[in-house]
mmCIF file with all atom_site columns, C-alpha atoms in Angstrom:
data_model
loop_
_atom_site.group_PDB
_atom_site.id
_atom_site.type_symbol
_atom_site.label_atom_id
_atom_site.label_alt_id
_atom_site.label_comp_id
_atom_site.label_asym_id
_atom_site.label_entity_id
_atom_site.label_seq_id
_atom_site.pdbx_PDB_ins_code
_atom_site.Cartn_x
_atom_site.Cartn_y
_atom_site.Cartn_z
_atom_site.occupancy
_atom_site.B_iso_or_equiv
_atom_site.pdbx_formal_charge
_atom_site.auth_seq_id
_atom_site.auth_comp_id
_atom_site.auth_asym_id
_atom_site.auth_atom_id
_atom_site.pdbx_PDB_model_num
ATOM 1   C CA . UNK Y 1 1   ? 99.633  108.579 102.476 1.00 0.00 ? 13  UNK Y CA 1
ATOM 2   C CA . UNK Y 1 2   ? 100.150 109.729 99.058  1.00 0.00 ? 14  UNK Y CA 1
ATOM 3   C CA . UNK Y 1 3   ? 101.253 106.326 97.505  1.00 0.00 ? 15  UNK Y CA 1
ATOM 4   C CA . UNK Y 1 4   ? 98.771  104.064 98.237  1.00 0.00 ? 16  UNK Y CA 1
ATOM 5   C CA . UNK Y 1 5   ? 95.901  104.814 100.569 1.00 0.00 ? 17  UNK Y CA 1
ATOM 6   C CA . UNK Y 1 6   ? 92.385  105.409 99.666  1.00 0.00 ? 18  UNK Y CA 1
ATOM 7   C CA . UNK Y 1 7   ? 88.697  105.084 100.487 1.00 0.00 ? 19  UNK Y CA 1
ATOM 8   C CA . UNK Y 1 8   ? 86.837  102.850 98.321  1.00 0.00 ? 20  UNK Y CA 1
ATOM 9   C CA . UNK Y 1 9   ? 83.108  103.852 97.282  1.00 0.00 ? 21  UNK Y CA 1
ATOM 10  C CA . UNK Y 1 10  ? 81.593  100.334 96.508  1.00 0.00 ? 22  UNK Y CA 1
ATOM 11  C CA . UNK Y 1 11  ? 78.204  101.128 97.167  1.00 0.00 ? 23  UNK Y CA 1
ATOM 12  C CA . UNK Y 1 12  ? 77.992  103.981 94.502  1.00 0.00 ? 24  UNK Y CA 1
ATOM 13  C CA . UNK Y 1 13  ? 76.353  102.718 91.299  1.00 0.00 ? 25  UNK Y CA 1
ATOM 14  C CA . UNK Y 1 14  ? 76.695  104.768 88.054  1.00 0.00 ? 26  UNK Y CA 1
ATOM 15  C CA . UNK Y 1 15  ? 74.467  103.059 86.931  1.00 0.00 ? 27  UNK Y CA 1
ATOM 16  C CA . UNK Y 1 16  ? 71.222  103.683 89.280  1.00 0.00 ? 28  UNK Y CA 1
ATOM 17  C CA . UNK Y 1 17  ? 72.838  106.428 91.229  1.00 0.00 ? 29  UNK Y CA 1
ATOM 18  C CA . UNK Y 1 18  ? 73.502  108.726 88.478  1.00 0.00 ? 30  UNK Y CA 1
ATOM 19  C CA . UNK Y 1 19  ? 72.434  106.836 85.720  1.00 0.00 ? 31  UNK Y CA 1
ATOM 20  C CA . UNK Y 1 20  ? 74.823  108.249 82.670  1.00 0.00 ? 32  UNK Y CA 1
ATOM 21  C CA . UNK Y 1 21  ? 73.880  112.027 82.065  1.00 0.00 ? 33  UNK Y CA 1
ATOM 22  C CA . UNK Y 1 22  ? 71.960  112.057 84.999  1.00 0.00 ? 34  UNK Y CA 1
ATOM 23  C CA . UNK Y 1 23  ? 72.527  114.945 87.950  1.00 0.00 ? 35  UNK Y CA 1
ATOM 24  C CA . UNK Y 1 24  ? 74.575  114.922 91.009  1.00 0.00 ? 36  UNK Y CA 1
ATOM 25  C CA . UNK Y 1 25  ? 77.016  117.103 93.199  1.00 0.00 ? 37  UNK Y CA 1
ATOM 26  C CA . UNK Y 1 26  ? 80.065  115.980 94.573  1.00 0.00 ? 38  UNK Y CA 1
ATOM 27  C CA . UNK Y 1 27  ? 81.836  118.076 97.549  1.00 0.00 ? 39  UNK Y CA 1
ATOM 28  C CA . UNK Y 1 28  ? 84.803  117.605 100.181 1.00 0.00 ? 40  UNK Y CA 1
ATOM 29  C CA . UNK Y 1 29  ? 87.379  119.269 101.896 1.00 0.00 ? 41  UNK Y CA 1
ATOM 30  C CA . UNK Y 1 30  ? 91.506  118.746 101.088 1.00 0.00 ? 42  UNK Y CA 1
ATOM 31  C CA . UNK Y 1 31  ? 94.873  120.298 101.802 1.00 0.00 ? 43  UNK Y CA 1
ATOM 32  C CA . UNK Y 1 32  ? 97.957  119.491 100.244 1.00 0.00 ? 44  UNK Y CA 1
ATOM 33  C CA . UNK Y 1 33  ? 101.589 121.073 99.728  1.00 0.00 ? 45  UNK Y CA 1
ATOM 34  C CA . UNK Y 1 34  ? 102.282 118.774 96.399  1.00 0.00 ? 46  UNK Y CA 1
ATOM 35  C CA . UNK Y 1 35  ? 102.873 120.869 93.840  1.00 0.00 ? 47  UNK Y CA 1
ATOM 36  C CA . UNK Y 1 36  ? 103.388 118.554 91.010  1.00 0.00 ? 48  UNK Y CA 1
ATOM 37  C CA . UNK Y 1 37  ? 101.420 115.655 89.251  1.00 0.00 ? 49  UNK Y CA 1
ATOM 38  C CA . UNK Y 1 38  ? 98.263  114.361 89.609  1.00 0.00 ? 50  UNK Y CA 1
ATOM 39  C CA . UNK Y 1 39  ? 96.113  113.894 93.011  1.00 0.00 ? 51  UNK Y CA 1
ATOM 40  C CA . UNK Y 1 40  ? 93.277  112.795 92.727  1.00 0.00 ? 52  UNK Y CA 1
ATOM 41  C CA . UNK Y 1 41  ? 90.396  114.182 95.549  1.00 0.00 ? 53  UNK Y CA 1
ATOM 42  C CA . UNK Y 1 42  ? 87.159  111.958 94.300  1.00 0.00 ? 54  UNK Y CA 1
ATOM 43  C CA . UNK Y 1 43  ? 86.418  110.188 91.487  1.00 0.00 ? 55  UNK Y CA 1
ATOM 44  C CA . UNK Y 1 44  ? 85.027  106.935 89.402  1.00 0.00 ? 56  UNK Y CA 1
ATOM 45  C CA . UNK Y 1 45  ? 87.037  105.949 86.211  1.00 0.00 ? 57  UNK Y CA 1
ATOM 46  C CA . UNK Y 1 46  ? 86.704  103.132 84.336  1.00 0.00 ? 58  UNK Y CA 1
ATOM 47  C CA . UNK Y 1 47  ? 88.555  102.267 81.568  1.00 0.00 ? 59  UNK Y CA 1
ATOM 48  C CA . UNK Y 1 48  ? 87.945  100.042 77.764  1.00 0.00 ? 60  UNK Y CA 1
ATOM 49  C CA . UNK Y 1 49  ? 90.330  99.165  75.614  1.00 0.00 ? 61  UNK Y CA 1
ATOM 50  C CA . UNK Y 1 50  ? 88.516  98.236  72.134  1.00 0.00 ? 62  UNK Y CA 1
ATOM 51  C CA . UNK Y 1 51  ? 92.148  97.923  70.375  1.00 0.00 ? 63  UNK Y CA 1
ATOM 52  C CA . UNK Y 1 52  ? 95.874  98.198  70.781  1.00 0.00 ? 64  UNK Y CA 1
ATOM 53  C CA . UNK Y 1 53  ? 96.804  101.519 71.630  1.00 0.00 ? 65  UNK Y CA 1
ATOM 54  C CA . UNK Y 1 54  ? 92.919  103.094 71.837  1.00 0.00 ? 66  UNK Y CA 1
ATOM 55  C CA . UNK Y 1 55  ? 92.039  104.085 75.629  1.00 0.00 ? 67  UNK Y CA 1
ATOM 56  C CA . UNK Y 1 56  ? 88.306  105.005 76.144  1.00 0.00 ? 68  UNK Y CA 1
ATOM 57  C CA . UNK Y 1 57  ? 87.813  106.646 79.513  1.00 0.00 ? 69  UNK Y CA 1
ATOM 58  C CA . UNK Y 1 58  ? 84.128  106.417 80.935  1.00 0.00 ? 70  UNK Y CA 1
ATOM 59  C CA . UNK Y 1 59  ? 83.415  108.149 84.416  1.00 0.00 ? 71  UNK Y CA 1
ATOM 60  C CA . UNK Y 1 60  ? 84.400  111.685 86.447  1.00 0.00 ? 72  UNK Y CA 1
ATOM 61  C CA . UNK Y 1 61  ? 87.454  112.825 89.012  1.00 0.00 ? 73  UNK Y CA 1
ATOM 62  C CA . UNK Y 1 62  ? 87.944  115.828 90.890  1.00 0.00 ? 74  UNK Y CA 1
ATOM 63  C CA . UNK Y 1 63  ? 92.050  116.056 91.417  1.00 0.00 ? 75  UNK Y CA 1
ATOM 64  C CA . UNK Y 1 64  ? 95.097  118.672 91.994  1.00 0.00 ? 76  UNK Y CA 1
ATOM 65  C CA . UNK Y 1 65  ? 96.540  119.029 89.337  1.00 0.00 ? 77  UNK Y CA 1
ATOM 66  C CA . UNK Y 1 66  ? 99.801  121.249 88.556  1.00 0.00 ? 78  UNK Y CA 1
ATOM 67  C CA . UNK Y 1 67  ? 98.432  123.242 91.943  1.00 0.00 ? 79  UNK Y CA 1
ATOM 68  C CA . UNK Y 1 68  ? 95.002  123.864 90.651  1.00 0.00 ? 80  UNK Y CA 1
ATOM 69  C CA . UNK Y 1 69  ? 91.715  121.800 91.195  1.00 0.00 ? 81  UNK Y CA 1
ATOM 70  C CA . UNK Y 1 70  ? 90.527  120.255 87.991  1.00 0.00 ? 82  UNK Y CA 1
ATOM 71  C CA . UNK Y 1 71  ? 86.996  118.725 87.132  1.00 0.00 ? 83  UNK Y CA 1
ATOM 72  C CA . UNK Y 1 72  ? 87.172  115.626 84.703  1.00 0.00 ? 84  UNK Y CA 1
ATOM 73  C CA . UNK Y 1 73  ? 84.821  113.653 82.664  1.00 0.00 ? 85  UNK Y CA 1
ATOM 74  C CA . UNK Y 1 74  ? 84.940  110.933 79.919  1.00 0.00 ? 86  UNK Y CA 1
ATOM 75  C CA . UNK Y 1 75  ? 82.021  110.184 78.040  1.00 0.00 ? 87  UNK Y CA 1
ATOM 76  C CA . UNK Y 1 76  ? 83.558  106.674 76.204  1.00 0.00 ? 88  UNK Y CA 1
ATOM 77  C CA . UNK Y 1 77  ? 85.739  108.486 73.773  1.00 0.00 ? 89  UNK Y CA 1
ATOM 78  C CA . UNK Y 1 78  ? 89.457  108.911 73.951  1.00 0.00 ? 90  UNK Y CA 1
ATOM 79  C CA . UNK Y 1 79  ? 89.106  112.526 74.840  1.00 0.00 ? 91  UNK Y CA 1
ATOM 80  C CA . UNK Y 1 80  ? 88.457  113.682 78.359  1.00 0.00 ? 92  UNK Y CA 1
ATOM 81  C CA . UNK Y 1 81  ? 86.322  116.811 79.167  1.00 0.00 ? 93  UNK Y CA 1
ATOM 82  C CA . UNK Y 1 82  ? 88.045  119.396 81.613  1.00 0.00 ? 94  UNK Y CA 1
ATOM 83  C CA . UNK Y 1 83  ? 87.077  122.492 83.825  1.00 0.00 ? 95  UNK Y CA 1
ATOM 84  C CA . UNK Y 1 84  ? 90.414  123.865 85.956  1.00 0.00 ? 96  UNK Y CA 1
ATOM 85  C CA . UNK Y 1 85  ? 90.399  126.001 88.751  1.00 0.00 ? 97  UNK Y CA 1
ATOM 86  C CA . UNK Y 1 86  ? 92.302  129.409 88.952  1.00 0.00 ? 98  UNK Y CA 1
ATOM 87  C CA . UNK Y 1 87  ? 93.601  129.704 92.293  1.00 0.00 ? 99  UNK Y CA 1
ATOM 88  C CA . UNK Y 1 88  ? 96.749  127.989 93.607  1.00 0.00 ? 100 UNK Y CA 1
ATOM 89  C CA . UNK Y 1 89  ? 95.485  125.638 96.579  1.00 0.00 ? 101 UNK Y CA 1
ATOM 90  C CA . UNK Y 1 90  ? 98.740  123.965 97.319  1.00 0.00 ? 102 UNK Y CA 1
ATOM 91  C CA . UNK Y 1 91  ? 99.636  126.052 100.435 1.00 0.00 ? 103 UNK Y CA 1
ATOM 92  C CA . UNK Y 1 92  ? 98.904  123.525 102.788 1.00 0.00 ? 104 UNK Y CA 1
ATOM 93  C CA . UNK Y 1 93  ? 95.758  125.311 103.824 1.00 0.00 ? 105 UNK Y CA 1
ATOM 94  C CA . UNK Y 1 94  ? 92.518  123.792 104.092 1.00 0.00 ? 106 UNK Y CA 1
ATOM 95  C CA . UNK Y 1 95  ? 90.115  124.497 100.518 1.00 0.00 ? 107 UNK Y CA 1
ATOM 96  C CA . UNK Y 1 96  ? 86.839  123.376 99.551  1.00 0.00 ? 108 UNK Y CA 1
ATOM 97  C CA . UNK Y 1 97  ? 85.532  121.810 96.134  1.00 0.00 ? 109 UNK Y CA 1
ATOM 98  C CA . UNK Y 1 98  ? 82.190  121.164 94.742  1.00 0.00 ? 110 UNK Y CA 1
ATOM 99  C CA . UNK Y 1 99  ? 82.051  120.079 91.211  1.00 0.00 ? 111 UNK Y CA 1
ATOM 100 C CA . UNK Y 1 100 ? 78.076  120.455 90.164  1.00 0.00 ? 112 UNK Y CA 1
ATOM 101 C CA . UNK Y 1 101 ? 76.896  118.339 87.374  1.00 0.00 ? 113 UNK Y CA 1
ATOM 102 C CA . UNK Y 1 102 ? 73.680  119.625 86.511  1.00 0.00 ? 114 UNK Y CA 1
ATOM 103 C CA . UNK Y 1 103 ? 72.435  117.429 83.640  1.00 0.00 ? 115 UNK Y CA 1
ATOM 104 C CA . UNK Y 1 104 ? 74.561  116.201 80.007  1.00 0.00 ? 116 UNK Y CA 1
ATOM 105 C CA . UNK Y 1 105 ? 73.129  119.537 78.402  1.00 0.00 ? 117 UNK Y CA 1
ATOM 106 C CA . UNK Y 1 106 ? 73.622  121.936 80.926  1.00 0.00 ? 118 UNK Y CA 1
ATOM 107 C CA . UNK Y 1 107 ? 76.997  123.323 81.592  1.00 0.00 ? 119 UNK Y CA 1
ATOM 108 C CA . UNK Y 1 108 ? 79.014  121.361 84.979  1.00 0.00 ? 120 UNK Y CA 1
ATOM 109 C CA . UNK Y 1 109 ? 80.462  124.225 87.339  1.00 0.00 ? 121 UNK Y CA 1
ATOM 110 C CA . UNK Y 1 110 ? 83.560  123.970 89.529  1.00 0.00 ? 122 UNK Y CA 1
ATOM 111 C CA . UNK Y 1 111 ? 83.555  125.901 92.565  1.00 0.00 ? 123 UNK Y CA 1
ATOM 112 C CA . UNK Y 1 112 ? 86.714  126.608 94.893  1.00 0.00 ? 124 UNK Y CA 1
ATOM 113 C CA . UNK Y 1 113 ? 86.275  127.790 98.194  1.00 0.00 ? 125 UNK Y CA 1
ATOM 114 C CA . UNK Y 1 114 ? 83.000  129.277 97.676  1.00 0.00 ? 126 UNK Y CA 1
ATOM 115 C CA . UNK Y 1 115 ? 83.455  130.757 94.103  1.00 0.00 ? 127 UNK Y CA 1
ATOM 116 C CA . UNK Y 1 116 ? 82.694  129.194 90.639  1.00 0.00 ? 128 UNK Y CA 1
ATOM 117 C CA . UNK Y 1 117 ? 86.192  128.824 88.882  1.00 0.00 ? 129 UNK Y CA 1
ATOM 118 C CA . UNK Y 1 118 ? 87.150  128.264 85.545  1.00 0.00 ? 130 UNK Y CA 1
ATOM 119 C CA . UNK Y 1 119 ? 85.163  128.054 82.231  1.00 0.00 ? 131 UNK Y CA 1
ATOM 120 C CA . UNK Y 1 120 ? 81.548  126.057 83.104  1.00 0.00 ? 132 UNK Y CA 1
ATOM 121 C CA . UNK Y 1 121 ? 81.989  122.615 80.482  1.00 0.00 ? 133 UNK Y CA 1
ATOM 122 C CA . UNK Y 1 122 ? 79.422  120.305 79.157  1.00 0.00 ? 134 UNK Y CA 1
ATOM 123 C CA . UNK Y 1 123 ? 80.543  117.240 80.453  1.00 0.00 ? 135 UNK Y CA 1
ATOM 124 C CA . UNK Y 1 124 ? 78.226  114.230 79.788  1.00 0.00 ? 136 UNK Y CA 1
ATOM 125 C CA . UNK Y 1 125 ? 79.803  111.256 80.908  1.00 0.00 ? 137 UNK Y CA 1
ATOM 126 C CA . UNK Y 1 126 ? 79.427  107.663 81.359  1.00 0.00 ? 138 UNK Y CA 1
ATOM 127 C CA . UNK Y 1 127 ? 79.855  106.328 84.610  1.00 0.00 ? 139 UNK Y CA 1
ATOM 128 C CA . UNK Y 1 128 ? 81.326  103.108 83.845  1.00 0.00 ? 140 UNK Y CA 1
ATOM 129 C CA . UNK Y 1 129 ? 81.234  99.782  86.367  1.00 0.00 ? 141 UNK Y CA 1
ATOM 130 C CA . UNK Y 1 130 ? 84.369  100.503 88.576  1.00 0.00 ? 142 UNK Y CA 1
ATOM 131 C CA . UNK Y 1 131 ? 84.018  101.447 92.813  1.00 0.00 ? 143 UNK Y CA 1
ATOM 132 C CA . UNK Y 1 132 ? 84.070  105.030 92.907  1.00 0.00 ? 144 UNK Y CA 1
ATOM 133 C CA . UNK Y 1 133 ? 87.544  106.328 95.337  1.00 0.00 ? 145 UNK Y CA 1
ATOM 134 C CA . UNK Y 1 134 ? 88.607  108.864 97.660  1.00 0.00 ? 146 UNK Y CA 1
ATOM 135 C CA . UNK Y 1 135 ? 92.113  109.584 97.547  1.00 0.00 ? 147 UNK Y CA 1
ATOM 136 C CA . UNK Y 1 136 ? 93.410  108.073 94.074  1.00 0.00 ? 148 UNK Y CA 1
ATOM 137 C CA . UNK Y 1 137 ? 91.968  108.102 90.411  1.00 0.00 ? 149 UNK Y CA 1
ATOM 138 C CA . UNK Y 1 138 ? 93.687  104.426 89.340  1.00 0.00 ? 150 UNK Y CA 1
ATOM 139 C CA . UNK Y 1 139 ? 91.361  101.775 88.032  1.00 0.00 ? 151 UNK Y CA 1
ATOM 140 C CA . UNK Y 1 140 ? 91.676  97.995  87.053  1.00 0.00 ? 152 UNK Y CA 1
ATOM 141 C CA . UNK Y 1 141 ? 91.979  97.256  83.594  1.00 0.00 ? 153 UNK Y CA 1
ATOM 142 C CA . UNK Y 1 142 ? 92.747  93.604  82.159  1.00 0.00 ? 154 UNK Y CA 1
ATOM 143 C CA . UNK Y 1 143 ? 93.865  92.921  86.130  1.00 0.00 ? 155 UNK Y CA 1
ATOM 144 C CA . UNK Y 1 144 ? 96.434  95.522  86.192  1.00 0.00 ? 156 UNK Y CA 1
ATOM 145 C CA . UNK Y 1 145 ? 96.075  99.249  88.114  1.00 0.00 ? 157 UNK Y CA 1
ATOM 146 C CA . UNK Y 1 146 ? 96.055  102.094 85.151  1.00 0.00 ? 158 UNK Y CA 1
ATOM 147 C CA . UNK Y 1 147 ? 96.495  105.506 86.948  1.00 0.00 ? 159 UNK Y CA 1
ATOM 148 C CA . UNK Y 1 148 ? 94.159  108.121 85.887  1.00 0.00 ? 160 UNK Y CA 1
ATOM 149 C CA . UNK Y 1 149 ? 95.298  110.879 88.502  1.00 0.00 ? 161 UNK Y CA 1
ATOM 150 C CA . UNK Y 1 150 ? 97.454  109.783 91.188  1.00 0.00 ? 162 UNK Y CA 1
ATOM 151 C CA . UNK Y 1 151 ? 97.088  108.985 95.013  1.00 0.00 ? 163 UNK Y CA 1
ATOM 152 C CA . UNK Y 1 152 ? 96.030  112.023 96.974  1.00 0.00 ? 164 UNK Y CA 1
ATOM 153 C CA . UNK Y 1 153 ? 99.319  113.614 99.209  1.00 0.00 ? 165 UNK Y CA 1
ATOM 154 C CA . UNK Y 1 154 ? 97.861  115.505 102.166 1.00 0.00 ? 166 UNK Y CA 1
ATOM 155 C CA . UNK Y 1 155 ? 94.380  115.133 103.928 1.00 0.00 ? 167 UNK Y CA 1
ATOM 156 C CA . UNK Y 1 156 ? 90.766  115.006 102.742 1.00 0.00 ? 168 UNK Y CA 1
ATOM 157 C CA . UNK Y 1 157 ? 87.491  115.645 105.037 1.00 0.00 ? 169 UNK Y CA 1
ATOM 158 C CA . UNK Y 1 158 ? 84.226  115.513 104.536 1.00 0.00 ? 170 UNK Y CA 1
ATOM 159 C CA . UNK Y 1 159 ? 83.310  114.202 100.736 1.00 0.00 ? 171 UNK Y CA 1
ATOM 160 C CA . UNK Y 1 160 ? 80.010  114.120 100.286 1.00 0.00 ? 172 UNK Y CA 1
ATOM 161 C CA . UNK Y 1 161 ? 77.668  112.760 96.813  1.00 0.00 ? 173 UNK Y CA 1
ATOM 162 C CA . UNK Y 1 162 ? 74.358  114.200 96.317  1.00 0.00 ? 174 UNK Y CA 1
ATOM 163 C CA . UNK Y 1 163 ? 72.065  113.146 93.817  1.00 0.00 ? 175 UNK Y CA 1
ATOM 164 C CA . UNK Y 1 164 ? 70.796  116.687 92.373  1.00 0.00 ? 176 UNK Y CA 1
ATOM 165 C CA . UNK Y 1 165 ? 72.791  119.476 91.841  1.00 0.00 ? 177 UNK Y CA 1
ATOM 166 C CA . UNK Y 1 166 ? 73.436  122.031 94.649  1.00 0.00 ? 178 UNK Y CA 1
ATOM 167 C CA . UNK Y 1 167 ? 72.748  125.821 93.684  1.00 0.00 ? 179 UNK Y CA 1
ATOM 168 C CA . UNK Y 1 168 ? 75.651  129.023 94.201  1.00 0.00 ? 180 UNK Y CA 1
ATOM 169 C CA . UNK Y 1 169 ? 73.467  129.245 97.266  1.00 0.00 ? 181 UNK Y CA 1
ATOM 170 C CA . UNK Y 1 170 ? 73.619  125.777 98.847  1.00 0.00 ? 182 UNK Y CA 1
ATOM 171 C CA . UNK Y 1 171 ? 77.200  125.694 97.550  1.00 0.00 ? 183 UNK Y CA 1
ATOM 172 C CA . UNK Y 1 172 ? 78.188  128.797 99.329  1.00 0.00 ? 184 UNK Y CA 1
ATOM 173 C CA . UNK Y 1 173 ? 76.217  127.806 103.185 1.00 0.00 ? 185 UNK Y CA 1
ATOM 174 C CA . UNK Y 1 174 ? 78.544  124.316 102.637 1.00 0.00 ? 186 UNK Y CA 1
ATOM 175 C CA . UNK Y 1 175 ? 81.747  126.031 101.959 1.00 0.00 ? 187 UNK Y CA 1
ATOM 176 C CA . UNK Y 1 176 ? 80.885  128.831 104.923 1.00 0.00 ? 188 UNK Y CA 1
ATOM 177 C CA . UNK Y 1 177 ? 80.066  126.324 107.579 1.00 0.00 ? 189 UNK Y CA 1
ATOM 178 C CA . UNK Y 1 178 ? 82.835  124.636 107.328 1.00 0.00 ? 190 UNK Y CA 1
ATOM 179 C CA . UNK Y 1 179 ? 84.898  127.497 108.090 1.00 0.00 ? 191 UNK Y CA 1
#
C-alpha cells in the first residue's frame, strides 16, 4: 500500500544462502507512478551501531529511487555501494529488474527491462541477520524501525532469489517471457 505493507523473507539466510561474498541473482517485476523518495522493490538490510552517530549498513536492496532503479550494497562500513539505472520507470507501466551478483570480485550488473544499465560495481557485501523484504527496505535496530528505502507504492510480481548468477542470456528469456 505504500506505507506499510510488505512480504517478509524469513526463510532466507545470509548466512548459508549466500554466505557473505557469495553469488546469487535476484529478479521481479514492479510498476509504480511515485516519482519521489525511496521504494524499495527487494532487499535485506541490517543495521550496527558501534557508537553514537556511526551507522554501519550490512546487506543489499533493489529500490526506485528519484524514478530510476538502483542496486545497493553495504559491506559493514558506513558507505553504501551503488549501481543506478538510466531509464525513467515511473510511468505506471510494468518493468523488470534483475540485479546479478556474481561473486565480491567480480563486477554486480543491473539490468532493466532486458538491458544492463548503469556502471557494473563491485559490491561485496555482508548479509547481516535481519528477514530479507518485499516491498520496504526498513530494519529493526535497538527495537525501533530505521528506514533504509521506503515502502514500495504500486505493485510487485514475481520476485524471485537464485543462488548463482543468471547470464545476459538467462536474464533476457526471464524479462521476454514475461512480456
Amino acid at each position: 500500500n505504500g506505507v506499510s505493507d510488505y512480504f517478509g523473507i524469513s526463510g532466507l539466510n545470509p548466512s548459508t544462502d549466500y554466505n557473505n561474498f557469495d553469488t546469487f541473482t535476484v529478479t521481479g517485476w514492479f510498476k509504480t507512478s511515485q516519482s519521489t523518495g525511496m521504494q524499495t522493490i527487494a532487499g535485506q538490510w541490517s543495521n550496527y551501531n558501534p557508537a553514537p552517530g556511526i551507522n554501519i549498513y550490512f546487506g543489499w536492496q533493489v529500490l526506485v529511487e528519484n524514478k530510476k532503479v538502483v542496486a545497493r550494497f553495504g559491506n559493514a562500513s558506513p558507505t553504501l555501494s551503488d549501481i543506478t539505472g538510466t531509464s525513467e520507470v515511473n510511468d505506471g507501466n510494468w518493468h523488470h529488474f534483475v540485479l546479478v551478483y556474481p561473486t565480491k570480485d567480480v563486477n554486480a550488473v543491473l539490468y532493466v527491462d532486458g538491458q544492463s544499465q548503469g556502471t557494473p560495481a563491485k559490491g561485496p557485501f555482508n548479509g547481516g541477520p535481519s528477514t530479507g523484504r518485499i516491498g520496504d527496505g526498513s530494519y529493526i535496530f535497538a527495537g525501533n524501525p530505521v528506514m533504509k528505502g521506503g515502502p514500495f507504492c504500486g505493485m510487485i510480481d514475481d520476485v524471485m532469489i537464485f543462488h548463482r548468477a543468471l547470464t545476459a542470456d538467462e536474464v533476457e528469456q526471464l524479462y521476454l517471457a514475461g512480456q
